Amino acid sequence: MSALAYIMINVGREFEIDKNNLKQYRWDYVVAMTTATFPWVGVVLYFVFVLMPPEMWSNVDAWTETLVIGRFAAPTSAGVLFAMLTAAGLGATWMFNKARILAIFDDLDTVLLMIPLSILVVGWQPALGVTLVLMFGLLALGYRYLHLWAIPSSAGAVMGYSVIIALLCELFYLRSGVHFEVLLPAFVLGCMMKSQHESAADQQVSSSVAGVFMVLVGLSLPQIFGGVATTASDSITLSMPAMSLAEITYHVLVISVIANIGKMFPLFCYRKEATLKERLALSISMWPRGEVGAGVLMISIGYGFGGPIVTISMLSLALNLVLTGVFIMVVRKLILSDEQKGEFYEKA
């Protein structure tokens, strides 16, 4: 959780809006919501109607669990996306600027939606009212003090903030019995921190933290092959029988395709601002997944969910992460003109 908080602080540091012209972001947020919602809905429908037996199709608990797990497909990996697009020479393009906004917004949408999803899982409790008040209070603070807090922002300082946030969230859970995830407070703190670019050393630390986090997520997953189903579990997903290698591979590929098709709505938007190639490139740039999606899966495991559905979700996320370089190369080919491509290869 400390590593996830560290990652979300850096996502918040990337968040930029023009407070004097908020109207320009209305449509962007709508588009970002679709890039988060369509993959989520598609994946959840597949989980329920393909991976579960017909008698579970009307089971409320089955829908609740898959709604939480399937949320992994929603957020774009903002940090990875920005770094790779810049490295590909696309930092000054319309597509990059728009992808920057959409990726941050769909991360934010994912963070906010985890609150009502938590209510679905644990039911309404008085402590959830406190959680909602804290959520809106944090959002107000983040907007009011957007990049105004001149506090230390070195990798070591950010790690310290991350540990404190994780401890406070854990203490809140121990006192109230309600999960208050690190996603939102960490993101808001990053938003309030005065904008400062990471040094090369800080970037190395951030990469290491992200790598450690992904390893820990992998270690927390249920056994992939040969797992024994447990009918004593209260979790629908955890009690599902194990799958063979062929079955898991097939479902990972299908889920990955469904999730990425769900990210294609920007193709039909911004027709007055960009060409078809630019809009297609923008849509493909939304495909990379990463730490935020893995954080959603960690939250799912924390609720006691598991089984092959969580395993398939994590492997799908890992596949998309591995393919990020391929996605960015496709985006670059769509955006750069023939002359620019030649210059790019010469520089490379």
mmCIF file of C-alpha atoms in Angstrom:
data_model
loop_
_atom_site.group_PDB
_atom_site.id
_atom_site.type_symbol
_atom_site.label_atom_id
_atom_site.label_comp_id
_atom_site.label_asym_id
_atom_site.label_seq_id
_atom_site.Cartn_x
_atom_site.Cartn_y
_atom_site.Cartn_z
ATOM 1 C CA MET A 1 0.000 0.000 0.000
ATOM 2 C CA SER A 2 2.927 2.332 0.641
ATOM 3 C CA ALA A 3 4.244 1.607 -2.865
ATOM 4 C CA LEU A 4 0.796 2.219 -4.359
ATOM 5 C CA ALA A 5 0.543 5.515 -2.459
ATOM 6 C CA TYR A 6 3.961 6.513 -3.845
ATOM 7 C CA ILE A 7 2.759 5.798 -7.378
ATOM 8 C CA MET A 8 -0.492 7.730 -6.897
ATOM 9 C CA ILE A 9 1.337 10.756 -5.473
ATOM 10 C CA ASN A 10 3.360 10.929 -8.684
ATOM 11 C CA VAL A 11 0.174 10.553 -10.748
ATOM 12 C CA GLY A 12 -1.250 13.538 -8.853
ATOM 13 C CA ARG A 13 1.893 15.550 -9.532
ATOM 14 C CA GLU A 14 1.181 15.129 -13.247
ATOM 15 C CA PHE A 15 -2.374 16.499 -12.887
ATOM 16 C CA GLU A 16 -2.717 19.931 -14.479
ATOM 17 C CA ILE A 17 -5.869 21.958 -15.145
ATOM 18 C CA ASP A 18 -6.497 25.577 -16.103
ATOM 19 C CA LYS A 19 -8.818 26.873 -13.386
ATOM 20 C CA ASN A 20 -9.629 29.928 -15.481
ATOM 21 C CA ASN A 21 -11.102 27.822 -18.271
ATOM 22 C CA LEU A 22 -12.749 24.811 -16.683
ATOM 23 C CA LYS A 23 -15.382 24.541 -19.417
ATOM 24 C CA GLN A 24 -12.806 23.094 -21.799
ATOM 25 C CA TYR A 25 -12.504 20.001 -19.604
ATOM 26 C CA ARG A 26 -16.199 19.049 -19.520
ATOM 27 C CA TRP A 27 -16.136 17.015 -22.701
ATOM 28 C CA ASP A 28 -12.677 15.665 -21.907
ATOM 29 C CA TYR A 29 -13.991 14.255 -18.627
ATOM 30 C CA VAL A 30 -16.977 12.698 -20.393
ATOM 31 C CA VAL A 31 -14.633 11.024 -22.895
ATOM 32 C CA ALA A 32 -12.320 9.916 -20.088
ATOM 33 C CA MET A 33 -15.291 8.378 -18.263
ATOM 34 C CA THR A 34 -16.108 6.338 -21.369
ATOM 35 C CA THR A 35 -12.504 5.120 -21.669
ATOM 36 C CA ALA A 36 -12.775 3.957 -18.068
ATOM 37 C CA THR A 37 -16.359 2.672 -18.142
ATOM 38 C CA PHE A 38 -16.589 0.784 -21.446
ATOM 39 C CA PRO A 39 -13.627 -1.564 -20.746
ATOM 40 C CA TRP A 40 -14.916 -2.110 -17.214
ATOM 41 C CA VAL A 41 -18.432 -2.991 -18.324
ATOM 42 C CA GLY A 42 -17.205 -5.249 -21.139
ATOM 43 C CA VAL A 43 -14.870 -7.165 -18.836
ATOM 44 C CA VAL A 44 -17.529 -7.563 -16.123
ATOM 45 C CA LEU A 45 -20.060 -8.920 -18.627
ATOM 46 C CA TYR A 46 -17.485 -11.427 -19.854
ATOM 47 C CA PHE A 47 -16.671 -12.510 -16.311
ATOM 48 C CA VAL A 48 -20.309 -13.096 -15.438
ATOM 49 C CA PHE A 49 -21.772 -14.536 -18.649
ATOM 50 C CA VAL A 50 -18.746 -16.514 -19.883
ATOM 51 C CA LEU A 51 -16.706 -17.547 -16.840
ATOM 52 C CA MET A 52 -19.584 -18.170 -14.451
ATOM 53 C CA PRO A 53 -22.309 -20.829 -14.715
ATOM 54 C CA PRO A 54 -25.854 -19.680 -15.671
ATOM 55 C CA GLU A 55 -27.141 -20.119 -12.116
ATOM 56 C CA MET A 56 -24.788 -17.294 -11.043
ATOM 57 C CA TRP A 57 -26.000 -14.791 -13.625
ATOM 58 C CA SER A 58 -28.616 -13.376 -11.266
ATOM 59 C CA ASN A 59 -26.475 -13.650 -8.137
ATOM 60 C CA VAL A 60 -25.952 -10.233 -6.561
ATOM 61 C CA ASP A 61 -22.678 -11.218 -4.884
ATOM 62 C CA ALA A 62 -21.269 -12.470 -8.194
ATOM 63 C CA TRP A 63 -22.033 -9.122 -9.829
ATOM 64 C CA THR A 64 -20.624 -7.183 -6.882
ATOM 65 C CA GLU A 65 -17.336 -9.080 -6.881
ATOM 66 C CA THR A 66 -16.844 -8.859 -10.643
ATOM 67 C CA LEU A 67 -17.716 -5.147 -10.617
ATOM 68 C CA VAL A 68 -14.825 -4.562 -8.217
ATOM 69 C CA ILE A 69 -12.354 -6.920 -9.912
ATOM 70 C CA GLY A 70 -13.236 -5.751 -13.433
ATOM 71 C CA ARG A 71 -12.356 -2.184 -12.521
ATOM 72 C CA PHE A 72 -8.710 -3.110 -13.156
ATOM 73 C CA ALA A 73 -9.380 -2.581 -16.874
ATOM 74 C CA ALA A 74 -10.452 1.046 -16.439
ATOM 75 C CA PRO A 75 -7.368 3.167 -15.651
ATOM 76 C CA THR A 76 -4.678 3.978 -18.191
ATOM 77 C CA SER A 77 -1.118 3.844 -16.859
ATOM 78 C CA ALA A 78 -0.510 7.584 -16.875
ATOM 79 C CA GLY A 79 3.108 7.580 -15.711
ATOM 80 C CA VAL A 80 4.243 4.900 -18.169
ATOM 81 C CA LEU A 81 2.261 6.511 -20.996
ATOM 82 C CA PHE A 82 3.709 10.004 -20.540
ATOM 83 C CA ALA A 83 7.284 8.774 -20.276
ATOM 84 C CA MET A 84 7.081 6.571 -23.362
ATOM 85 C CA LEU A 85 5.263 9.104 -25.523
ATOM 86 C CA THR A 86 7.902 11.703 -24.646
ATOM 87 C CA ALA A 87 10.691 9.226 -25.409
ATOM 88 C CA ALA A 88 9.028 8.512 -28.768
ATOM 89 C CA GLY A 89 9.288 12.196 -29.715
ATOM 90 C CA LEU A 90 5.556 12.911 -29.382
ATOM 91 C CA GLY A 91 5.668 15.309 -26.441
ATOM 92 C CA ALA A 92 4.700 18.360 -28.502
ATOM 93 C CA THR A 93 1.747 16.802 -30.357
ATOM 94 C CA TRP A 94 -1.996 17.389 -29.921
ATOM 95 C CA MET A 95 -2.376 13.694 -29.241
ATOM 96 C CA PHE A 96 0.067 13.806 -26.305
ATOM 97 C CA ASN A 97 -1.656 16.770 -24.677
ATOM 98 C CA LYS A 98 -5.067 15.158 -25.031
ATOM 99 C CA ALA A 99 -3.816 11.751 -23.845
ATOM 100 C CA ARG A 100 -2.308 13.445 -20.802
ATOM 101 C CA ILE A 101 -5.714 14.868 -19.828
ATOM 102 C CA LEU A 102 -7.710 11.713 -20.546
ATOM 103 C CA ALA A 103 -5.305 9.368 -18.756
ATOM 104 C CA ILE A 104 -5.310 11.474 -15.590
ATOM 105 C CA PHE A 105 -9.096 11.867 -15.691
ATOM 106 C CA ASP A 106 -9.761 8.142 -16.110
ATOM 107 C CA ASP A 107 -7.358 7.420 -13.232
ATOM 108 C CA LEU A 108 -9.311 9.936 -11.141
ATOM 109 C CA ASP A 109 -12.603 8.374 -12.207
ATOM 110 C CA THR A 110 -11.317 4.965 -11.111
ATOM 111 C CA VAL A 111 -10.242 6.305 -7.723
ATOM 112 C CA LEU A 112 -13.591 7.996 -7.076
ATOM 113 C CA LEU A 113 -15.669 5.007 -8.126
ATOM 114 C CA MET A 114 -13.887 2.736 -5.642
ATOM 115 C CA ILE A 115 -15.868 4.456 -2.855
ATOM 116 C CA PRO A 116 -19.369 3.396 -4.030
ATOM 117 C CA LEU A 117 -17.969 -0.004 -5.007
ATOM 118 C CA SER A 118 -16.700 -0.388 -1.444
ATOM 119 C CA ILE A 119 -20.204 0.404 -0.223
ATOM 120 C CA LEU A 120 -21.540 -2.370 -2.460
ATOM 121 C CA VAL A 121 -19.087 -4.846 -0.957
ATOM 122 C CA VAL A 122 -19.403 -4.072 2.759
ATOM 123 C CA GLY A 123 -22.861 -2.465 2.827
ATOM 124 C CA TRP A 124 -23.714 0.931 4.268
ATOM 125 C CA GLN A 125 -22.088 1.712 7.593
ATOM 126 C CA PRO A 126 -21.840 4.991 9.558
ATOM 127 C CA ALA A 127 -18.081 4.986 8.948
ATOM 128 C CA LEU A 128 -18.790 5.126 5.211
ATOM 129 C CA GLY A 129 -20.469 8.492 5.793
ATOM 130 C CA VAL A 130 -17.198 9.681 7.293
ATOM 131 C CA THR A 131 -15.407 8.220 4.274
ATOM 132 C CA LEU A 132 -17.610 10.203 1.877
ATOM 133 C CA VAL A 133 -17.036 13.415 3.840
ATOM 134 C CA LEU A 134 -13.289 12.776 3.766
ATOM 135 C CA MET A 135 -13.430 12.066 0.037
ATOM 136 C CA PHE A 136 -15.168 15.328 -0.840
ATOM 137 C CA GLY A 137 -12.997 17.223 1.629
ATOM 138 C CA LEU A 138 -9.845 15.875 -0.001
ATOM 139 C CA LEU A 139 -11.128 16.760 -3.471
ATOM 140 C CA ALA A 140 -11.859 20.319 -2.306
ATOM 141 C CA LEU A 141 -8.371 20.618 -0.822
ATOM 142 C CA GLY A 142 -6.799 19.250 -3.988
ATOM 143 C CA TYR A 143 -8.607 21.807 -6.133
ATOM 144 C CA ARG A 144 -8.033 24.743 -3.777
ATOM 145 C CA TYR A 145 -4.313 24.130 -3.340
ATOM 146 C CA LEU A 146 -3.526 22.635 -6.737
ATOM 147 C CA HIS A 147 0.282 22.600 -6.991
ATOM 148 C CA LEU A 148 0.670 25.315 -4.346
ATOM 149 C CA TRP A 149 2.295 23.387 -1.484
ATOM 150 C CA ALA A 150 6.050 23.925 -1.634
ATOM 151 C CA ILE A 151 6.902 20.834 0.399
ATOM 152 C CA PRO A 152 9.897 18.551 -0.205
ATOM 153 C CA SER A 153 9.319 16.439 -3.299
ATOM 154 C CA SER A 154 12.405 14.236 -3.490
ATOM 155 C CA ALA A 155 11.915 10.493 -3.852
ATOM 156 C CA GLY A 156 12.762 10.031 -0.174
ATOM 157 C CA ALA A 157 10.212 12.632 0.913
ATOM 158 C CA VAL A 158 7.509 11.136 -1.305
ATOM 159 C CA MET A 159 8.245 7.700 0.166
ATOM 160 C CA GLY A 160 7.842 9.154 3.651
ATOM 161 C CA TYR A 161 4.475 10.675 2.718
ATOM 162 C CA SER A 162 3.451 7.331 1.216
ATOM 163 C CA VAL A 163 4.213 5.372 4.384
ATOM 164 C CA ILE A 164 2.293 7.908 6.493
ATOM 165 C CA ILE A 165 -0.742 7.722 4.171
ATOM 166 C CA ALA A 166 -0.696 3.912 4.213
ATOM 167 C CA LEU A 167 -0.472 3.867 8.029
ATOM 168 C CA LEU A 168 -3.308 6.383 8.429
ATOM 169 C CA CYS A 169 -5.548 4.413 6.067
ATOM 170 C CA GLU A 170 -4.752 1.196 7.940
ATOM 171 C CA LEU A 171 -5.503 2.860 11.293
ATOM 172 C CA PHE A 172 -8.804 4.123 9.882
ATOM 173 C CA TYR A 173 -9.664 0.552 8.877
ATOM 174 C CA LEU A 174 -8.705 -0.871 12.276
ATOM 175 C CA ARG A 175 -10.843 1.712 14.092
ATOM 176 C CA SER A 176 -13.868 1.719 11.762
ATOM 177 C CA GLY A 177 -13.794 -1.619 9.954
ATOM 178 C CA VAL A 178 -14.147 0.271 6.644
ATOM 179 C CA HIS A 179 -11.415 0.406 4.004
ATOM 180 C CA PHE A 180 -10.311 3.923 3.070
ATOM 181 C CA GLU A 181 -7.979 3.163 0.210
ATOM 182 C CA VAL A 182 -4.697 5.031 -0.277
ATOM 183 C CA LEU A 183 -5.588 5.898 -3.874
ATOM 184 C CA LEU A 184 -7.446 9.160 -3.243
ATOM 185 C CA PRO A 185 -5.430 10.753 -0.399
ATOM 186 C CA ALA A 186 -2.174 9.971 -2.197
ATOM 187 C CA PHE A 187 -3.469 11.377 -5.481
ATOM 188 C CA VAL A 188 -4.716 14.554 -3.764
ATOM 189 C CA LEU A 189 -1.405 15.082 -1.975
ATOM 190 C CA GLY A 190 0.359 14.822 -5.326
ATOM 191 C CA CYS A 191 -2.070 17.385 -6.756
ATOM 192 C CA MET A 192 -1.305 19.826 -3.931
ATOM 193 C CA MET A 193 2.469 19.492 -4.195
ATOM 194 C CA LYS A 194 4.112 22.322 -6.103
ATOM 195 C CA SER A 195 4.989 21.137 -9.590
ATOM 196 C CA GLN A 196 8.593 19.993 -9.716
ATOM 197 C CA HIS A 197 10.067 17.618 -12.239
ATOM 198 C CA GLU A 198 11.688 14.480 -10.918
ATOM 199 C CA SER A 199 15.469 14.291 -11.110
ATOM 200 C CA ALA A 200 17.110 11.354 -12.864
ATOM 201 C CA ALA A 201 17.811 9.763 -9.476
ATOM 202 C CA ASP A 202 14.188 10.256 -8.379
ATOM 203 C CA GLN A 203 12.958 8.664 -11.598
ATOM 204 C CA GLN A 204 15.127 5.620 -10.923
ATOM 205 C CA VAL A 205 13.623 5.325 -7.446
ATOM 206 C CA SER A 206 10.112 5.681 -8.873
ATOM 207 C CA SER A 207 10.793 2.938 -11.391
ATOM 208 C CA SER A 208 12.148 0.707 -8.632
ATOM 209 C CA VAL A 209 9.106 1.337 -6.436
ATOM 210 C CA ALA A 210 6.781 0.545 -9.339
ATOM 211 C CA GLY A 211 8.716 -2.651 -10.041
ATOM 212 C CA VAL A 212 8.631 -3.744 -6.395
ATOM 213 C CA PHE A 213 4.912 -3.008 -6.258
ATOM 214 C CA MET A 214 4.178 -5.155 -9.306
ATOM 215 C CA VAL A 215 6.270 -8.021 -7.848
ATOM 216 C CA LEU A 216 4.363 -7.786 -4.550
ATOM 217 C CA VAL A 217 1.070 -7.826 -6.435
ATOM 218 C CA GLY A 218 2.183 -10.954 -8.268
ATOM 219 C CA LEU A 219 3.209 -12.624 -4.997
ATOM 220 C CA SER A 220 -0.212 -11.803 -3.536
ATOM 221 C CA LEU A 221 -2.103 -13.533 -6.331
ATOM 222 C CA PRO A 222 -3.740 -16.897 -5.751
ATOM 223 C CA GLN A 223 -2.013 -19.971 -7.181
ATOM 224 C CA ILE A 224 -2.323 -19.860 -10.971
ATOM 225 C CA PHE A 225 -2.257 -23.561 -11.772
ATOM 226 C CA GLY A 226 -3.333 -26.542 -9.733
ATOM 227 C CA GLY A 227 -5.177 -24.486 -7.149
ATOM 228 C CA VAL A 228 -7.822 -26.302 -5.163
ATOM 229 C CA ALA A 229 -11.271 -24.734 -5.152
ATOM 230 C CA THR A 230 -12.773 -24.106 -1.757
ATOM 231 C CA THR A 231 -16.513 -24.286 -1.403
ATOM 232 C CA ALA A 232 -16.288 -23.004 2.166
ATOM 233 C CA SER A 233 -15.363 -19.513 1.036
ATOM 234 C CA ASP A 234 -17.930 -16.724 1.184
ATOM 235 C CA SER A 235 -16.457 -15.326 -2.032
ATOM 236 C CA ILE A 236 -18.032 -16.444 -5.302
ATOM 237 C CA THR A 237 -14.860 -15.845 -7.303
ATOM 238 C CA LEU A 238 -12.557 -17.489 -4.763
ATOM 239 C CA SER A 239 -14.647 -20.661 -4.771
ATOM 240 C CA MET A 240 -14.484 -21.071 -8.562
ATOM 241 C CA PRO A 241 -12.569 -24.168 -9.767
ATOM 242 C CA ALA A 242 -9.034 -23.871 -11.103
ATOM 243 C CA MET A 243 -8.431 -23.624 -14.856
ATOM 244 C CA SER A 244 -5.907 -25.216 -17.180
ATOM 245 C CA LEU A 245 -3.098 -23.312 -18.864
ATOM 246 C CA ALA A 246 -4.963 -23.307 -22.193
ATOM 247 C CA GLU A 247 -8.145 -21.939 -20.613
ATOM 248 C CA ILE A 248 -6.324 -19.183 -18.738
ATOM 249 C CA THR A 249 -4.342 -18.178 -21.838
ATOM 250 C CA TYR A 250 -7.488 -17.986 -23.955
ATOM 251 C CA HIS A 251 -9.389 -15.882 -21.422
ATOM 252 C CA VAL A 252 -6.412 -13.550 -20.888
ATOM 253 C CA LEU A 253 -6.273 -12.828 -24.624
ATOM 254 C CA VAL A 254 -10.029 -12.306 -24.932
ATOM 255 C CA ILE A 255 -10.187 -10.037 -21.863
ATOM 256 C CA SER A 256 -7.278 -7.981 -23.193
ATOM 257 C CA VAL A 257 -9.014 -7.475 -26.540
ATOM 258 C CA ILE A 258 -12.325 -6.536 -24.884
ATOM 259 C CA ALA A 259 -10.631 -4.057 -22.545
ATOM 260 C CA ASN A 260 -8.704 -2.382 -25.362
ATOM 261 C CA ILE A 261 -11.721 -2.167 -27.670
ATOM 262 C CA GLY A 262 -13.501 -0.430 -24.804
ATOM 263 C CA LYS A 263 -10.817 2.263 -24.864
ATOM 264 C CA MET A 264 -11.581 3.208 -28.472
ATOM 265 C CA PHE A 265 -14.357 5.770 -27.892
ATOM 266 C CA PRO A 266 -12.005 8.769 -28.451
ATOM 267 C CA LEU A 267 -11.840 7.613 -32.083
ATOM 268 C CA PHE A 268 -15.342 9.029 -32.552
ATOM 269 C CA CYS A 269 -14.660 12.301 -30.696
ATOM 270 C CA TYR A 270 -12.661 15.493 -31.372
ATOM 271 C CA ARG A 271 -13.488 15.414 -35.099
ATOM 272 C CA LYS A 272 -13.070 19.195 -35.365
ATOM 273 C CA GLU A 273 -9.717 19.126 -33.585
ATOM 274 C CA ALA A 274 -7.887 16.171 -35.075
ATOM 275 C CA THR A 275 -7.595 13.883 -38.066
ATOM 276 C CA LEU A 276 -8.735 10.263 -38.081
ATOM 277 C CA LYS A 277 -5.131 9.082 -37.619
ATOM 278 C CA GLU A 278 -4.639 11.352 -34.614
ATOM 279 C CA ARG A 279 -7.870 10.154 -33.014
ATOM 280 C CA LEU A 280 -6.935 6.526 -33.658
ATOM 281 C CA ALA A 281 -3.518 7.171 -32.119
ATOM 282 C CA LEU A 282 -5.173 8.806 -29.112
ATOM 283 C CA SER A 283 -7.404 5.767 -28.604
ATOM 284 C CA ILE A 284 -4.499 3.328 -28.819
ATOM 285 C CA SER A 285 -2.491 5.468 -26.399
ATOM 286 C CA MET A 286 -5.190 4.710 -23.798
ATOM 287 C CA TRP A 287 -4.427 0.971 -23.958
ATOM 288 C CA PRO A 288 -1.434 0.740 -21.550
ATOM 289 C CA ARG A 289 -2.373 -0.427 -18.059
ATOM 290 C CA GLY A 290 -0.191 -0.430 -15.001
ATOM 291 C CA GLU A 291 0.035 0.193 -11.307
ATOM 292 C CA VAL A 292 -3.390 1.734 -10.674
ATOM 293 C CA GLY A 293 -5.131 -1.270 -12.221
ATOM 294 C CA ALA A 294 -2.899 -3.557 -10.166
ATOM 295 C CA GLY A 295 -3.873 -1.533 -7.100
ATOM 296 C CA VAL A 296 -7.540 -2.264 -7.827
ATOM 297 C CA LEU A 297 -6.713 -5.986 -7.931
ATOM 298 C CA MET A 298 -4.880 -5.686 -4.615
ATOM 299 C CA ILE A 299 -7.977 -4.086 -3.118
ATOM 300 C CA SER A 300 -10.048 -6.960 -4.537
ATOM 301 C CA ILE A 301 -7.764 -9.507 -2.885
ATOM 302 C CA GLY A 302 -8.052 -7.526 0.348
ATOM 303 C CA TYR A 303 -11.824 -8.020 0.214
ATOM 304 C CA GLY A 304 -11.278 -11.773 -0.001
ATOM 305 C CA PHE A 305 -11.904 -12.140 -3.735
ATOM 306 C CA GLY A 306 -9.681 -14.432 -5.767
ATOM 307 C CA GLY A 307 -9.712 -17.519 -7.934
ATOM 308 C CA PRO A 308 -9.116 -17.697 -11.688
ATOM 309 C CA ILE A 309 -10.917 -14.415 -12.421
ATOM 310 C CA VAL A 310 -8.359 -12.420 -10.405
ATOM 311 C CA THR A 311 -5.529 -14.428 -11.967
ATOM 312 C CA ILE A 312 -6.833 -13.792 -15.499
ATOM 313 C CA SER A 313 -7.221 -10.091 -14.694
ATOM 314 C CA MET A 314 -3.664 -9.776 -13.422
ATOM 315 C CA LEU A 315 -2.173 -11.655 -16.365
ATOM 316 C CA SER A 316 -4.188 -9.500 -18.777
ATOM 317 C CA LEU A 317 -2.876 -6.386 -17.056
ATOM 318 C CA ALA A 318 0.665 -7.765 -17.231
ATOM 319 C CA LEU A 319 0.259 -8.549 -20.929
ATOM 320 C CA ASN A 320 -0.858 -4.989 -21.661
ATOM 321 C CA LEU A 321 2.035 -3.637 -19.639
ATOM 322 C CA VAL A 322 4.521 -5.746 -21.593
ATOM 323 C CA LEU A 323 2.984 -4.598 -24.892
ATOM 324 C CA THR A 324 3.130 -0.894 -23.994
ATOM 325 C CA GLY A 325 6.193 -0.365 -26.186
ATOM 326 C CA VAL A 326 4.388 -1.915 -29.154
ATOM 327 C CA PHE A 327 1.349 0.314 -28.577
ATOM 328 C CA ILE A 328 3.527 3.439 -28.459
ATOM 329 C CA MET A 329 5.342 2.483 -31.675
ATOM 330 C CA VAL A 330 1.973 2.100 -33.427
ATOM 331 C CA VAL A 331 0.951 5.513 -32.103
ATOM 332 C CA ARG A 332 4.193 7.061 -33.338
ATOM 333 C CA LYS A 333 3.737 5.620 -36.829
ATOM 334 C CA LEU A 334 0.231 7.046 -36.984
ATOM 335 C CA ILE A 335 1.269 10.516 -35.822
ATOM 336 C CA LEU A 336 4.622 11.266 -37.389
ATOM 337 C CA SER A 337 4.856 12.221 -41.041
ATOM 338 C CA ASP A 338 7.266 10.374 -43.331
ATOM 339 C CA GLU A 339 9.780 13.207 -43.017
ATOM 340 C CA GLN A 340 9.525 13.227 -39.236
ATOM 341 C CA LYS A 341 9.907 9.443 -39.128
ATOM 342 C CA GLY A 342 13.185 9.762 -41.019
ATOM 343 C CA GLU A 343 14.427 12.391 -38.559
ATOM 344 C CA PHE A 344 13.357 10.186 -35.649
ATOM 345 C CA TYR A 345 15.305 7.196 -36.940
ATOM 346 C CA GLU A 346 18.382 9.388 -37.555
ATOM 347 C CA LYS A 347 18.247 10.603 -33.932
ATOM 348 C CA ALA A 348 17.719 7.064 -32.695
#
